[in-house]
C-alpha cells in the first residue's frame, strides 16, 4: 500500500494564512482536544453545557475575538473564522455558545450601542463574567421575524416589554438578553434586558435530539420594565437584528467545516483500520469515492470562507455572499456527516465516534440563522432583484 498524501491541508490552504492565524487555530484546536473532548459525550448525553469551561474560553480570547478594544482579542475575521472552525470541530453547541456571545450579543452592543453601554457590557462579556442571549425568533415567527408580536410600549423614560421568544440559545444561563421588539409605531427596536428584571423568565426547552450540549430556552416577557438607556440607540428597523445575523452566519460558514473535518478525519481512520472481506474498507472503490467527495467539499468550503473572510476584513462583502457561504458549507457538512455515519456502519450510531453527534447537530445548524431554503431565496433575490418574501 502506498502512503497517502497529507489530506489535512490537501490544497495547501495554510500557505494563504499568516502565522498569527495559524497560531490562533492551533491553540484553540489544542484546547478543544485537551479540555472539551474528554467531557463532550457526557454533556451530550445529559443535555448540558460545560459552564465550568467558560472562564477558560474567556482566557483563550474567543468571546468577541474580532472586536478591537474593550478587552477583546482584536483578531482579523479569518482568525475569528478559524476559531469557529476549531470550536465546532468539537461540537456545534460549543461554537454556538461562543458565536451567540460574540456575534449576537457583543456585536449589537458594539454596532448599535451607546459608549456607556459598550463600556459597561463589552469587557464583562469578553471575560465571560457576563453571558448573553439573543431573542429574535418567536413561537409564530421564525423565518419571518418581521412579523414579531413582542411589543415595547414607551412610558416616560422607560419601556414596557411584553411577548415571548422561543428557541433562544443560552436563554436560561444568561445575565442579559438582547430582545428585539416593535414599538407602538411598529418599528423594530433592540433592548438590553437584565434577566433578573421582574416579569422576565427563561424556561429551558427540553427534548432536543440535536444540539444537546447547548442550552435552549423560551424567553417570557410579562410587563418587563426597561429603562430607555438600555435601548440600543443607534439602530431601528429589521436591519438591526438582521445585521447581527450576518456576523453569526459568517462564523457558522467556518464552524460547519470544523464539524465536517471531524467526520472526515474519523472516516479516514476508520476506512484504514476496519477490515471487511479481508481488506481495509479504504481499499474499496466505493469507500474511496466517499472520502474523496468529503474532502472535495471541505476544500471548496475552506476557500469560500477564506475569501469571504478576506473580503469582510476589507469591508467589501455583502450579506448575500454570507448567505451563500452559510448555505453551502452547512449543507456540505451535513452531507459529509451523513456519509461518514454510513461509512462507520453500526459503530456510526454510537457516541464512541463523533459522527452521529455532528450529524444531528448539523440538522439544527441547517435550520437556525436562516434555514437552507431561506438562504437560497436571499441569494435568489440578489440574482433576480425580486423578493420571494413580499
Ligand atoms: P427585508 O425587507 O429583506 O430586509 C429588511 C431590511 O434589512 C436589510 N437586510 C439585512 N441587513 C443586514 N444583514 C442581513 N442579513 C440583511 N437582510 C436584510 C434589508 O436590506 C432591509 O434594509 P432596509 O434599509 O431596506 O430597511 O426583510 P424581510 O422581512 O423580507 O426579510 C426576509 C428575510 C428572509 C431575509 C429575513 O427575515 C431572514 O433572514 N429570515 C431568517 C431569520 C433568521 O435567520 N433568524 C435567526 C434567528 S437567531 C438564531 O438563529 C441564532 S442560532 C444560535 C447560533 O448562532 O449559534
Ligand atoms: P419556519 O420559519 O416555520 O420554517 C419551517 C420550514 O418552512 C423550513 O423548511 C423553512 O425553510 C420553510 N419556509 C419558511 N418560509 C418559507 C418561504 N418563504 N419559502 C419557502 N420555504 C419557507 N433564534 C433566536 O432568535 N435566537 C437564538 O439564539 C436561536 N437559537 C436556536 C437554537 C436552536 C437549537 C434552534 C433549533 C433554533 C434557534 N433559533 C434561535 C431559531 C431559529 O433561528 C429558527 O428556528 C429558524 O429561523 C427557522 O424558524 P422556524 O423554526 O420557525 O421555522
Tab-separated table of C-alpha atoms and ligand atoms in Angstrom:
chain	number	residue	atom	x	y	z
A	1	UNK	CA	0.000	0.000	0.000
A	2	UNK	CA	1.374	3.424	-0.976
A	3	UNK	CA	1.479	6.118	1.697
A	4	UNK	CA	-1.402	8.619	1.404
A	5	UNK	CA	-0.753	12.328	0.920
A	6	UNK	CA	-1.433	14.862	3.695
A	7	UNK	CA	-5.162	15.338	3.389
A	8	UNK	CA	-5.333	17.696	6.370
A	9	UNK	CA	-4.290	20.511	4.044
A	10	UNK	CA	-4.835	18.951	0.625
A	11	UNK	CA	-4.845	22.267	-1.249
A	12	UNK	CA	-2.051	23.969	0.677
A	13	UNK	CA	-4.507	26.497	2.084
A	14	UNK	CA	-2.225	27.060	5.086
A	15	UNK	CA	0.049	28.977	2.714
A	16	UNK	CA	-2.739	31.572	2.442
A	17	UNK	CA	-2.815	32.077	6.208
A	18	UNK	CA	-0.403	34.200	8.212
A	19	UNK	CA	1.473	32.932	11.267
A	20	UNK	CA	-0.894	34.567	13.736
A	21	UNK	CA	-3.909	32.956	12.090
A	22	UNK	CA	-2.280	29.519	12.195
A	23	UNK	CA	-1.224	30.003	15.793
A	24	UNK	CA	-4.730	31.004	16.894
A	25	UNK	CA	-6.166	27.976	15.103
A	26	UNK	CA	-3.673	25.608	16.715
A	27	UNK	CA	-4.137	26.940	20.230
A	28	UNK	CA	-7.925	26.642	20.029
A	29	UNK	CA	-7.620	23.185	18.467
A	30	UNK	CA	-5.360	22.035	21.305
A	31	UNK	CA	-7.681	23.461	23.943
A	32	UNK	CA	-10.700	21.728	22.399
A	33	UNK	CA	-8.807	18.444	22.214
A	34	UNK	CA	-7.494	18.616	25.761
A	35	UNK	CA	-10.312	20.274	27.704
A	36	UNK	CA	-13.524	19.818	25.729
A	37	UNK	CA	-13.319	16.429	24.013
A	38	UNK	CA	-12.997	14.451	27.283
A	39	UNK	CA	-16.334	15.845	28.531
A	40	UNK	CA	-18.484	16.330	25.438
A	41	UNK	CA	-20.061	12.885	25.308
A	42	UNK	CA	-21.332	13.085	28.875
A	43	UNK	CA	-22.700	16.596	28.313
A	44	UNK	CA	-24.327	15.428	25.093
A	45	UNK	CA	-25.953	12.524	26.938
A	46	UNK	CA	-27.072	14.751	29.816
A	47	UNK	CA	-28.162	17.664	27.568
A	48	UNK	CA	-25.973	20.133	29.470
A	49	UNK	CA	-23.324	22.668	28.516
A	50	UNK	CA	-19.965	22.673	30.379
A	51	UNK	CA	-20.384	26.064	32.048
A	52	UNK	CA	-17.263	25.387	34.154
A	53	UNK	CA	-15.180	25.844	30.971
A	54	UNK	CA	-16.428	29.394	30.329
A	55	UNK	CA	-13.506	31.076	32.194
A	56	UNK	CA	-11.040	29.063	30.101
A	57	UNK	CA	-12.815	30.058	26.886
A	58	UNK	CA	-12.556	33.675	28.017
A	59	UNK	CA	-8.862	33.192	28.767
A	60	UNK	CA	-8.403	31.851	25.218
A	61	UNK	CA	-9.870	35.142	23.979
A	62	UNK	CA	-12.670	33.623	21.878
A	63	UNK	CA	-15.555	35.878	23.030
A	64	UNK	CA	-15.880	38.744	20.539
A	65	UNK	CA	-12.432	37.809	19.219
A	66	UNK	CA	-12.796	40.035	16.139
A	67	UNK	CA	-13.650	43.151	18.195
A	68	UNK	CA	-10.998	45.812	18.824
A	69	UNK	CA	-10.732	47.238	22.338
A	70	UNK	CA	-12.990	46.562	25.352
A	71	UNK	CA	-10.642	43.726	26.486
A	72	UNK	CA	-11.327	41.778	23.263
A	73	UNK	CA	-8.632	39.999	21.236
A	74	UNK	CA	-8.899	42.287	18.179
A	75	UNK	CA	-8.213	39.478	15.693
A	76	UNK	CA	-8.976	39.692	11.996
A	77	UNK	CA	-12.005	37.899	10.585
A	78	UNK	CA	-10.045	34.956	9.192
A	79	UNK	CA	-8.547	34.192	12.618
A	80	UNK	CA	-12.054	34.593	14.062
A	81	UNK	CA	-13.407	32.127	11.475
A	82	UNK	CA	-10.665	29.621	12.265
A	83	UNK	CA	-11.669	29.821	15.941
A	84	UNK	CA	-15.246	28.965	14.968
A	85	UNK	CA	-13.947	26.061	12.878
A	86	UNK	CA	-11.956	24.598	15.747
A	87	UNK	CA	-14.746	25.038	18.289
A	88	UNK	CA	-17.249	23.293	16.029
A	89	UNK	CA	-14.732	20.528	15.328
A	90	UNK	CA	-15.500	19.822	18.987
A	91	UNK	CA	-19.271	20.352	18.880
A	92	UNK	CA	-21.752	22.725	17.259
A	93	UNK	CA	-23.038	23.566	20.747
A	94	UNK	CA	-19.618	24.883	21.747
A	95	UNK	CA	-19.392	27.083	18.659
A	96	UNK	CA	-22.977	28.210	19.235
A	97	UNK	CA	-22.189	29.322	22.784
A	98	UNK	CA	-19.300	31.436	21.534
A	99	UNK	CA	-20.965	32.793	18.402
A	100	UNK	CA	-24.082	33.888	20.278
A	101	UNK	CA	-21.944	35.703	22.858
A	102	UNK	CA	-19.758	37.407	20.228
A	103	UNK	CA	-21.847	37.883	17.102
A	104	UNK	CA	-25.334	38.204	18.574
A	105	UNK	CA	-24.735	39.924	21.920
A	106	UNK	CA	-21.404	41.791	21.786
A	107	UNK	CA	-21.761	42.828	18.135
A	108	UNK	CA	-25.142	44.622	18.517
A	109	UNK	CA	-23.830	46.456	21.590
A	110	UNK	CA	-20.707	47.434	19.645
A	111	UNK	CA	-22.516	48.397	16.444
A	112	UNK	CA	-25.723	49.918	17.814
A	113	UNK	CA	-24.957	50.733	21.456
A	114	UNK	CA	-24.028	53.966	23.245
A	115	UNK	CA	-20.476	54.466	24.542
A	116	UNK	CA	-21.775	53.907	28.074
A	117	UNK	CA	-23.355	50.588	27.048
A	118	UNK	CA	-20.154	49.461	25.326
A	119	UNK	CA	-18.020	50.334	28.381
A	120	UNK	CA	-20.459	48.699	30.747
A	121	UNK	CA	-21.063	45.402	28.968
A	122	UNK	CA	-18.350	44.517	26.436
A	123	UNK	CA	-15.391	43.913	28.803
A	124	UNK	CA	-17.521	41.718	31.074
A	125	UNK	CA	-18.870	39.744	28.103
A	126	UNK	CA	-15.323	39.328	26.736
A	127	UNK	CA	-14.151	37.955	30.084
A	128	UNK	CA	-17.106	35.585	30.357
A	129	UNK	CA	-18.146	37.328	33.575
A	130	UNK	CA	-21.456	38.024	31.918
A	131	UNK	CA	-23.339	35.748	29.499
A	132	UNK	CA	-25.833	36.992	26.947
A	133	UNK	CA	-28.506	35.656	24.611
A	134	UNK	CA	-30.291	36.976	21.512
A	135	UNK	CA	-34.079	36.938	21.341
A	136	UNK	CA	-35.469	37.324	17.839
A	137	UNK	CA	-37.409	34.144	16.996
A	138	UNK	CA	-40.935	33.764	18.360
A	139	UNK	CA	-43.310	30.782	18.534
A	140	UNK	CA	-45.196	32.043	15.448
A	141	UNK	CA	-42.355	33.897	13.690
A	142	UNK	CA	-39.141	32.076	12.756
A	143	UNK	CA	-38.175	32.672	9.137
A	144	UNK	CA	-40.281	35.845	9.113
A	145	UNK	CA	-39.030	37.799	12.142
A	146	UNK	CA	-40.596	40.942	10.669
A	147	UNK	CA	-43.970	39.601	11.862
A	148	UNK	CA	-42.870	39.550	15.528
A	149	UNK	CA	-45.566	40.115	18.150
A	150	UNK	CA	-43.333	41.183	21.051
A	151	UNK	CA	-44.130	44.797	21.896
A	152	UNK	CA	-42.279	47.665	23.571
A	153	UNK	CA	-44.515	50.441	24.904
A	154	UNK	CA	-42.907	53.755	25.831
A	155	UNK	CA	-43.695	55.046	29.329
A	156	UNK	CA	-41.724	58.262	30.001
A	157	UNK	CA	-38.060	57.334	30.292
A	158	UNK	CA	-38.908	53.631	30.414
A	159	UNK	CA	-40.216	50.930	28.082
A	160	UNK	CA	-42.597	48.111	28.970
A	161	UNK	CA	-41.921	44.864	27.118
A	162	UNK	CA	-44.471	42.103	26.564
A	163	UNK	CA	-44.194	38.976	24.449
A	164	UNK	CA	-42.490	35.614	24.056
A	165	UNK	CA	-39.366	34.397	22.289
A	166	UNK	CA	-38.571	30.767	21.512
A	167	UNK	CA	-35.536	28.634	20.668
A	168	UNK	CA	-33.144	31.036	22.372
A	169	UNK	CA	-29.608	29.703	22.835
A	170	UNK	CA	-28.290	30.262	26.385
A	171	UNK	CA	-31.561	31.927	27.453
A	172	UNK	CA	-31.677	30.365	30.914
A	173	UNK	CA	-27.964	30.838	31.685
A	174	UNK	CA	-27.811	34.484	30.588
A	175	UNK	CA	-27.325	37.662	32.596
A	176	UNK	CA	-28.579	39.849	29.758
A	177	UNK	CA	-30.815	39.270	26.759
A	178	UNK	CA	-30.775	41.308	23.560
A	179	UNK	CA	-34.519	41.450	22.911
A	180	UNK	CA	-36.000	42.690	19.641
A	181	UNK	CA	-39.495	44.179	19.899
A	182	UNK	CA	-41.787	46.504	17.923
A	183	UNK	CA	-42.741	49.867	19.376
A	184	UNK	CA	-46.232	51.340	19.089
A	185	UNK	CA	-45.483	52.568	15.563
A	186	UNK	CA	-44.364	49.070	14.521
A	187	UNK	CA	-40.659	49.973	14.419
A	188	UNK	CA	-38.309	47.153	15.493
A	189	UNK	CA	-36.028	48.207	18.367
A	190	UNK	CA	-33.348	46.391	20.349
A	191	UNK	CA	-33.145	46.337	24.168
A	192	UNK	CA	-30.532	45.080	26.606
A	193	UNK	CA	-32.695	43.347	29.190
A	194	UNK	CA	-31.279	42.340	32.568
A	195	UNK	CA	-32.617	38.810	33.017
A	196	UNK	CA	-33.225	39.455	36.738
A	197	UNK	CA	-35.831	42.108	35.917
A	198	UNK	CA	-39.278	41.232	37.376
A	199	UNK	CA	-41.549	39.745	34.701
A	200	UNK	CA	-38.680	38.136	32.775
A	201	UNK	CA	-38.331	34.352	32.784
A	202	UNK	CA	-36.464	31.872	30.606
A	203	UNK	CA	-37.766	28.309	30.919
A	204	UNK	CA	-35.407	25.777	29.374
A	205	UNK	CA	-36.684	23.804	26.369
A	206	UNK	CA	-36.251	20.040	26.768
A	207	UNK	CA	-36.386	17.034	24.461
A	208	UNK	CA	-33.950	18.113	21.746
A	209	UNK	CA	-32.307	15.323	19.750
A	210	UNK	CA	-29.909	17.833	18.184
A	211	UNK	CA	-27.516	20.368	19.738
A	212	UNK	CA	-27.980	18.585	23.033
A	213	UNK	CA	-24.856	20.115	24.585
A	214	UNK	CA	-26.368	23.583	24.288
A	215	UNK	CA	-28.985	25.275	26.432
A	216	UNK	CA	-32.096	26.375	24.510
A	217	UNK	CA	-34.857	28.378	26.175
A	218	UNK	CA	-38.018	30.351	25.807
A	219	UNK	CA	-37.983	33.977	26.897
A	220	UNK	CA	-41.196	35.205	28.515
A	221	UNK	CA	-41.633	38.973	28.900
A	222	UNK	CA	-44.530	39.923	31.129
A	223	UNK	CA	-44.624	43.705	31.716
A	224	UNK	CA	-40.828	43.867	31.872
A	225	UNK	CA	-39.752	47.454	32.636
A	226	UNK	CA	-36.596	48.505	30.801
A	227	UNK	CA	-35.006	51.962	31.223
A	228	UNK	CA	-34.561	53.924	27.992
A	229	UNK	CA	-30.771	53.853	28.434
A	230	UNK	CA	-30.991	50.061	27.917
A	231	UNK	CA	-32.388	50.587	24.402
A	232	UNK	CA	-29.807	50.243	21.605
A	233	UNK	CA	-29.936	53.850	20.351
A	234	UNK	CA	-28.165	53.597	17.015
A	235	UNK	CA	-30.439	51.312	15.040
A	236	UNK	CA	-34.084	50.893	14.218
A	237	UNK	CA	-35.896	48.525	11.869
A	238	UNK	CA	-35.410	44.879	10.972
A	239	UNK	CA	-31.961	45.559	9.559
A	240	UNK	CA	-30.788	45.817	13.198
A	241	UNK	CA	-31.228	42.131	14.096
A	242	UNK	CA	-30.526	41.012	10.517
A	243	UNK	CA	-27.159	42.815	10.648
A	244	UNK	CA	-26.240	40.701	13.690
A	245	UNK	CA	-27.259	37.537	11.862
A	246	UNK	CA	-24.802	38.390	9.099
A	247	UNK	CA	-21.979	38.277	11.674
A	248	UNK	CA	-23.111	34.960	13.116
A	249	UNK	CA	-23.774	33.372	9.719
A	250	UNK	CA	-20.243	34.266	8.644
A	251	UNK	CA	-18.857	32.363	11.661
A	252	UNK	CA	-21.156	29.405	11.006
A	253	UNK	CA	-19.787	29.073	7.461
A	254	UNK	CA	-16.398	28.299	9.061
A	255	UNK	CA	-17.789	26.372	12.002
A	256	UNK	CA	-19.648	23.850	9.856
A	257	UNK	CA	-16.352	22.975	8.172
A	258	UNK	CA	-14.910	22.057	11.574
A	259	UNK	CA	-17.734	19.572	12.158
A	260	UNK	CA	-17.211	18.229	8.619
A	261	UNK	CA	-13.468	17.805	9.217
A	262	UNK	CA	-14.097	15.842	12.423
A	263	UNK	CA	-16.379	13.480	10.458
A	264	UNK	CA	-13.897	13.218	7.602
A	265	UNK	CA	-10.923	12.509	9.888
A	266	UNK	CA	-12.850	9.828	11.739
A	267	UNK	CA	-13.875	8.307	8.381
A	268	UNK	CA	-10.319	8.185	7.035
A	269	UNK	CA	-9.083	6.494	10.198
A	270	UNK	CA	-11.997	4.058	10.170
A	271	UNK	CA	-11.519	3.240	6.493
A	272	UNK	CA	-7.867	2.400	7.114
A	273	UNK	CA	-8.449	0.213	10.154
A	274	UNK	CA	-11.795	-1.521	9.699
A	275	UNK	CA	-11.299	-4.839	7.879
A	276	UNK	CA	-14.067	-6.427	5.802
A	277	UNK	CA	-13.611	-9.129	3.148
A	278	UNK	CA	-10.010	-9.422	4.441
A	279	UNK	CA	-9.207	-5.874	3.337
A	280	UNK	CA	-9.419	-2.418	4.893
A	281	UNK	CA	-12.633	-0.582	3.960
A	282	UNK	CA	-10.435	2.074	2.356
A	283	UNK	CA	-9.360	-0.365	-0.337
A	284	UNK	CA	-12.858	-0.499	-1.847
A	285	UNK	CA	-13.607	1.924	-4.666
A	286	UNK	CA	-16.967	2.999	-3.261
A	287	UNK	CA	-15.375	3.905	0.060
A	288	UNK	CA	-12.594	5.876	-1.629
A	289	UNK	CA	-15.197	7.801	-3.599
A	290	UNK	CA	-16.996	8.708	-0.364
A	291	UNK	CA	-13.774	10.000	1.187
A	292	UNK	CA	-12.938	11.925	-1.985
A	293	UNK	CA	-16.368	13.560	-2.054
A	294	UNK	CA	-15.968	14.619	1.577
A	295	UNK	CA	-12.523	16.130	1.015
A	296	UNK	CA	-13.702	17.799	-2.180
A	297	UNK	CA	-16.478	19.653	-0.365
A	298	UNK	CA	-14.248	20.582	2.590
A	299	UNK	CA	-11.616	22.143	0.310
A	300	UNK	CA	-14.239	24.144	-1.631
A	301	UNK	CA	-15.840	25.324	1.605
A	302	UNK	CA	-12.482	26.388	3.057
A	303	UNK	CA	-11.694	28.500	0.013
A	304	UNK	CA	-15.161	30.058	0.109
A	305	UNK	CA	-14.947	31.050	3.759
A	306	UNK	CA	-11.353	32.213	3.494
A	307	UNK	CA	-12.138	34.532	0.592
A	308	UNK	CA	-15.261	35.758	2.384
A	309	UNK	CA	-13.161	36.472	5.473
A	310	UNK	CA	-10.631	38.476	3.492
A	311	UNK	CA	-13.498	40.462	1.916
A	312	UNK	CA	-15.002	41.002	5.376
A	313	UNK	CA	-11.686	42.404	6.589
A	314	UNK	CA	-11.612	44.728	3.578
A	315	UNK	CA	-15.243	45.705	4.183
A	316	UNK	CA	-16.300	44.567	0.721
A	317	UNK	CA	-18.532	41.556	1.455
A	318	UNK	CA	-22.332	41.554	1.180
A	319	UNK	CA	-24.912	39.748	3.279
A	320	UNK	CA	-25.975	37.845	0.158
A	321	UNK	CA	-22.466	36.373	-0.093
A	322	UNK	CA	-22.630	35.417	3.584
A	323	UNK	CA	-25.935	33.638	2.909
A	324	UNK	CA	-24.353	31.664	0.074
A	325	UNK	CA	-21.413	30.600	2.261
A	326	UNK	CA	-23.609	29.604	5.232
A	327	UNK	CA	-25.981	27.734	2.923
A	328	UNK	CA	-23.248	25.896	1.009
A	329	UNK	CA	-20.946	24.978	3.858
A	330	UNK	CA	-23.630	23.796	6.274
A	331	UNK	CA	-25.306	21.716	3.599
A	332	UNK	CA	-21.961	20.204	2.574
A	333	UNK	CA	-21.101	19.474	6.209
A	334	UNK	CA	-24.431	17.732	6.794
A	335	UNK	CA	-23.966	15.582	3.682
A	336	UNK	CA	-20.422	14.721	4.817
A	337	UNK	CA	-21.682	13.799	8.288
A	338	UNK	CA	-24.398	11.574	6.807
A	339	UNK	CA	-21.894	9.855	4.533
A	340	UNK	CA	-19.465	9.428	7.454
A	341	UNK	CA	-22.239	7.921	9.557
A	342	UNK	CA	-22.899	5.421	6.797
A	343	UNK	CA	-19.202	4.610	6.386
A	344	UNK	CA	-18.873	3.813	10.114
A	345	UNK	CA	-21.595	1.155	9.839
A	346	UNK	CA	-23.218	0.243	13.155
A	347	UNK	CA	-20.397	1.978	15.044
A	348	UNK	CA	-21.593	5.174	13.376
A	349	UNK	CA	-24.707	5.300	15.533
A	350	UNK	CA	-22.812	5.247	18.844
A	351	UNK	CA	-21.038	8.099	20.610
A	352	UNK	CA	-17.789	6.146	20.577
A	353	UNK	CA	-17.317	8.045	17.319
A	354	UNK	CA	-18.203	11.725	16.843
A	355	UNK	CA	-20.126	11.386	13.593
A	356	UNK	CA	-23.717	10.849	14.735
A	357	UNK	CA	-23.412	13.749	17.220
A	358	UNK	CA	-22.162	16.060	14.481
A	359	UNK	CA	-24.778	14.743	12.056
A	360	UNK	CA	-27.753	15.501	14.285
A	361	UNK	CA	-26.218	18.817	15.395
A	362	UNK	CA	-25.918	19.907	11.784
A	363	UNK	CA	-29.677	19.461	11.341
A	364	UNK	CA	-30.031	22.397	13.739
A	365	UNK	CA	-27.256	24.363	12.074
A	366	UNK	CA	-29.058	23.932	8.748
A	367	UNK	CA	-32.188	25.416	10.350
A	368	UNK	CA	-31.006	28.209	12.623
A	369	UNK	CA	-29.585	31.523	11.489
A	370	UNK	CA	-31.866	31.244	8.473
A	371	UNK	CA	-32.869	27.879	7.026
A	372	UNK	CA	-31.156	26.487	3.934
A	373	UNK	CA	-34.120	27.441	1.771
A	374	UNK	CA	-34.345	30.960	3.206
A	375	UNK	CA	-30.708	31.499	2.192
A	376	UNK	CA	-31.460	30.149	-1.287
A	377	UNK	CA	-34.209	32.755	-1.526
A	378	UNK	CA	-31.936	35.551	-0.230
A	379	UNK	CA	-29.438	34.664	-2.983
A	380	UNK	CA	-32.349	34.335	-5.416
A	381	UNK	CA	-33.335	37.899	-4.580
A	382	UNK	CA	-29.794	39.059	-5.301
A	383	UNK	CA	-29.903	37.294	-8.677
A	384	UNK	CA	-33.329	38.468	-9.823
A	385	UNK	CA	-33.859	41.667	-7.882
A	386	UNK	CA	-37.235	40.224	-6.848
A	387	UNK	CA	-38.060	39.332	-3.217
A	388	UNK	CA	-39.733	35.950	-2.782
A	389	UNK	CA	-40.994	37.113	0.609
A	390	UNK	CA	-43.303	40.013	-0.255
B	1	LIG	P1	-36.120	42.639	4.082
B	1	LIG	O1	-37.059	43.664	3.552
B	1	LIG	O2	-35.440	41.701	3.153
B	1	LIG	O3	-34.976	43.362	4.959
B	1	LIG	C1	-35.262	44.404	5.877
B	1	LIG	C2	-34.049	45.325	5.931
B	1	LIG	O4	-32.917	44.590	6.421
B	1	LIG	C3	-31.875	44.556	5.403
B	1	LIG	N1	-31.288	43.199	5.468
B	1	LIG	C4	-30.121	42.942	6.057
B	1	LIG	N2	-29.207	43.741	6.628
B	1	LIG	C5	-28.089	43.154	7.132
B	1	LIG	N3	-27.857	41.824	7.089
B	1	LIG	C6	-28.765	40.991	6.533
B	1	LIG	N4	-28.540	39.677	6.522
B	1	LIG	C7	-29.953	41.542	5.976
B	1	LIG	N5	-31.042	41.014	5.355
B	1	LIG	C8	-31.846	42.046	5.041
B	1	LIG	C9	-32.581	44.849	4.117
B	1	LIG	O5	-31.691	45.392	3.165
B	1	LIG	C10	-33.635	45.853	4.566
B	1	LIG	O6	-32.979	47.086	4.779
B	1	LIG	P2	-33.743	48.478	4.582
B	1	LIG	O7	-32.706	49.524	4.779
B	1	LIG	O8	-34.288	48.431	3.177
B	1	LIG	O9	-34.819	48.529	5.613
B	1	LIG	O10	-36.916	41.882	5.209
B	1	LIG	P3	-37.854	40.630	5.105
B	1	LIG	O11	-38.845	40.702	6.213
B	1	LIG	O12	-38.400	40.444	3.711
B	1	LIG	O13	-36.745	39.537	5.473
B	1	LIG	C11	-36.766	38.319	4.966
B	1	LIG	C12	-35.514	37.511	5.374
B	1	LIG	C13	-35.835	36.101	4.979
B	1	LIG	C14	-34.308	37.968	4.583
B	1	LIG	C15	-35.114	37.621	6.838
B	1	LIG	O14	-36.133	37.922	7.650
B	1	LIG	C16	-34.344	36.420	7.345
B	1	LIG	O15	-33.125	36.388	7.234
B	1	LIG	N6	-35.023	35.368	7.964
B	1	LIG	C17	-34.337	34.296	8.655
B	1	LIG	C18	-34.467	34.523	10.146
B	1	LIG	C19	-33.239	34.100	10.884
B	1	LIG	O16	-32.175	33.871	10.346
B	1	LIG	N7	-33.352	34.015	12.207
B	1	LIG	C20	-32.227	33.710	13.031
B	1	LIG	C21	-32.523	33.934	14.495
B	1	LIG	S1	-31.071	33.929	15.516
B	1	LIG	C22	-30.517	32.368	15.524
B	1	LIG	O17	-30.966	31.511	14.855
B	1	LIG	C23	-29.367	32.119	16.436
B	1	LIG	S2	-28.864	30.494	16.395
B	1	LIG	C24	-27.668	30.407	17.578
B	1	LIG	C25	-26.288	30.352	16.990
B	1	LIG	O18	-25.964	31.162	16.101
B	1	LIG	O19	-25.493	29.525	17.392
B	2	LIG	P1	-40.197	28.109	9.932
B	2	LIG	O1	-39.923	29.527	9.621
B	2	LIG	O2	-41.563	27.755	10.411
B	2	LIG	O3	-39.820	27.212	8.681
B	2	LIG	C1	-40.267	25.841	8.534
B	2	LIG	C2	-39.902	25.390	7.125
B	2	LIG	O4	-40.568	26.213	6.167
B	2	LIG	C3	-38.420	25.474	6.799
B	2	LIG	O5	-38.045	24.406	5.989
B	2	LIG	C4	-38.305	26.771	6.018
B	2	LIG	O6	-37.191	26.768	5.124
B	2	LIG	C5	-39.627	26.772	5.268
B	2	LIG	N1	-40.055	28.123	4.891
B	2	LIG	C6	-40.371	29.161	5.701
B	2	LIG	N2	-40.682	30.245	4.982
B	2	LIG	C7	-40.517	29.905	3.677
B	2	LIG	C8	-40.658	30.594	2.444
B	2	LIG	N3	-40.996	31.897	2.399
B	2	LIG	N4	-40.424	29.924	1.296
B	2	LIG	C9	-40.041	28.627	1.335
B	2	LIG	N5	-39.888	27.901	2.465
B	2	LIG	C10	-40.115	28.551	3.626
B	2	LIG	N6	-33.451	32.099	17.328
B	2	LIG	C11	-33.078	33.224	18.013
B	2	LIG	O7	-33.657	34.297	17.838
B	2	LIG	N7	-32.034	33.171	18.907
B	2	LIG	C12	-31.354	32.031	19.170
B	2	LIG	O8	-30.412	32.029	19.982
B	2	LIG	C13	-31.752	30.828	18.488
B	2	LIG	N8	-31.132	29.655	18.779
B	2	LIG	C14	-31.629	28.493	18.237
B	2	LIG	C15	-31.135	27.258	18.687
B	2	LIG	C16	-31.679	26.071	18.201
B	2	LIG	C17	-31.194	24.752	18.747
B	2	LIG	C18	-32.663	26.109	17.184
B	2	LIG	C19	-33.215	24.829	16.605
B	2	LIG	C20	-33.141	27.321	16.730
B	2	LIG	C21	-32.661	28.513	17.270
B	2	LIG	N9	-33.209	29.771	16.893
B	2	LIG	C22	-32.819	30.907	17.559
B	2	LIG	C23	-34.364	29.817	15.997
B	2	LIG	C24	-34.017	29.670	14.522
B	2	LIG	O9	-33.403	30.823	14.024
B	2	LIG	C25	-35.312	29.340	13.771
B	2	LIG	O10	-35.656	28.017	14.118
B	2	LIG	C26	-35.154	29.487	12.274
B	2	LIG	O11	-35.001	30.837	11.900
B	2	LIG	C27	-36.345	28.877	11.493
B	2	LIG	O12	-37.557	29.291	12.026
B	2	LIG	P2	-38.702	28.188	12.374
B	2	LIG	O13	-38.052	27.118	13.186
B	2	LIG	O14	-39.845	28.909	12.971
B	2	LIG	O15	-39.096	27.534	11.006
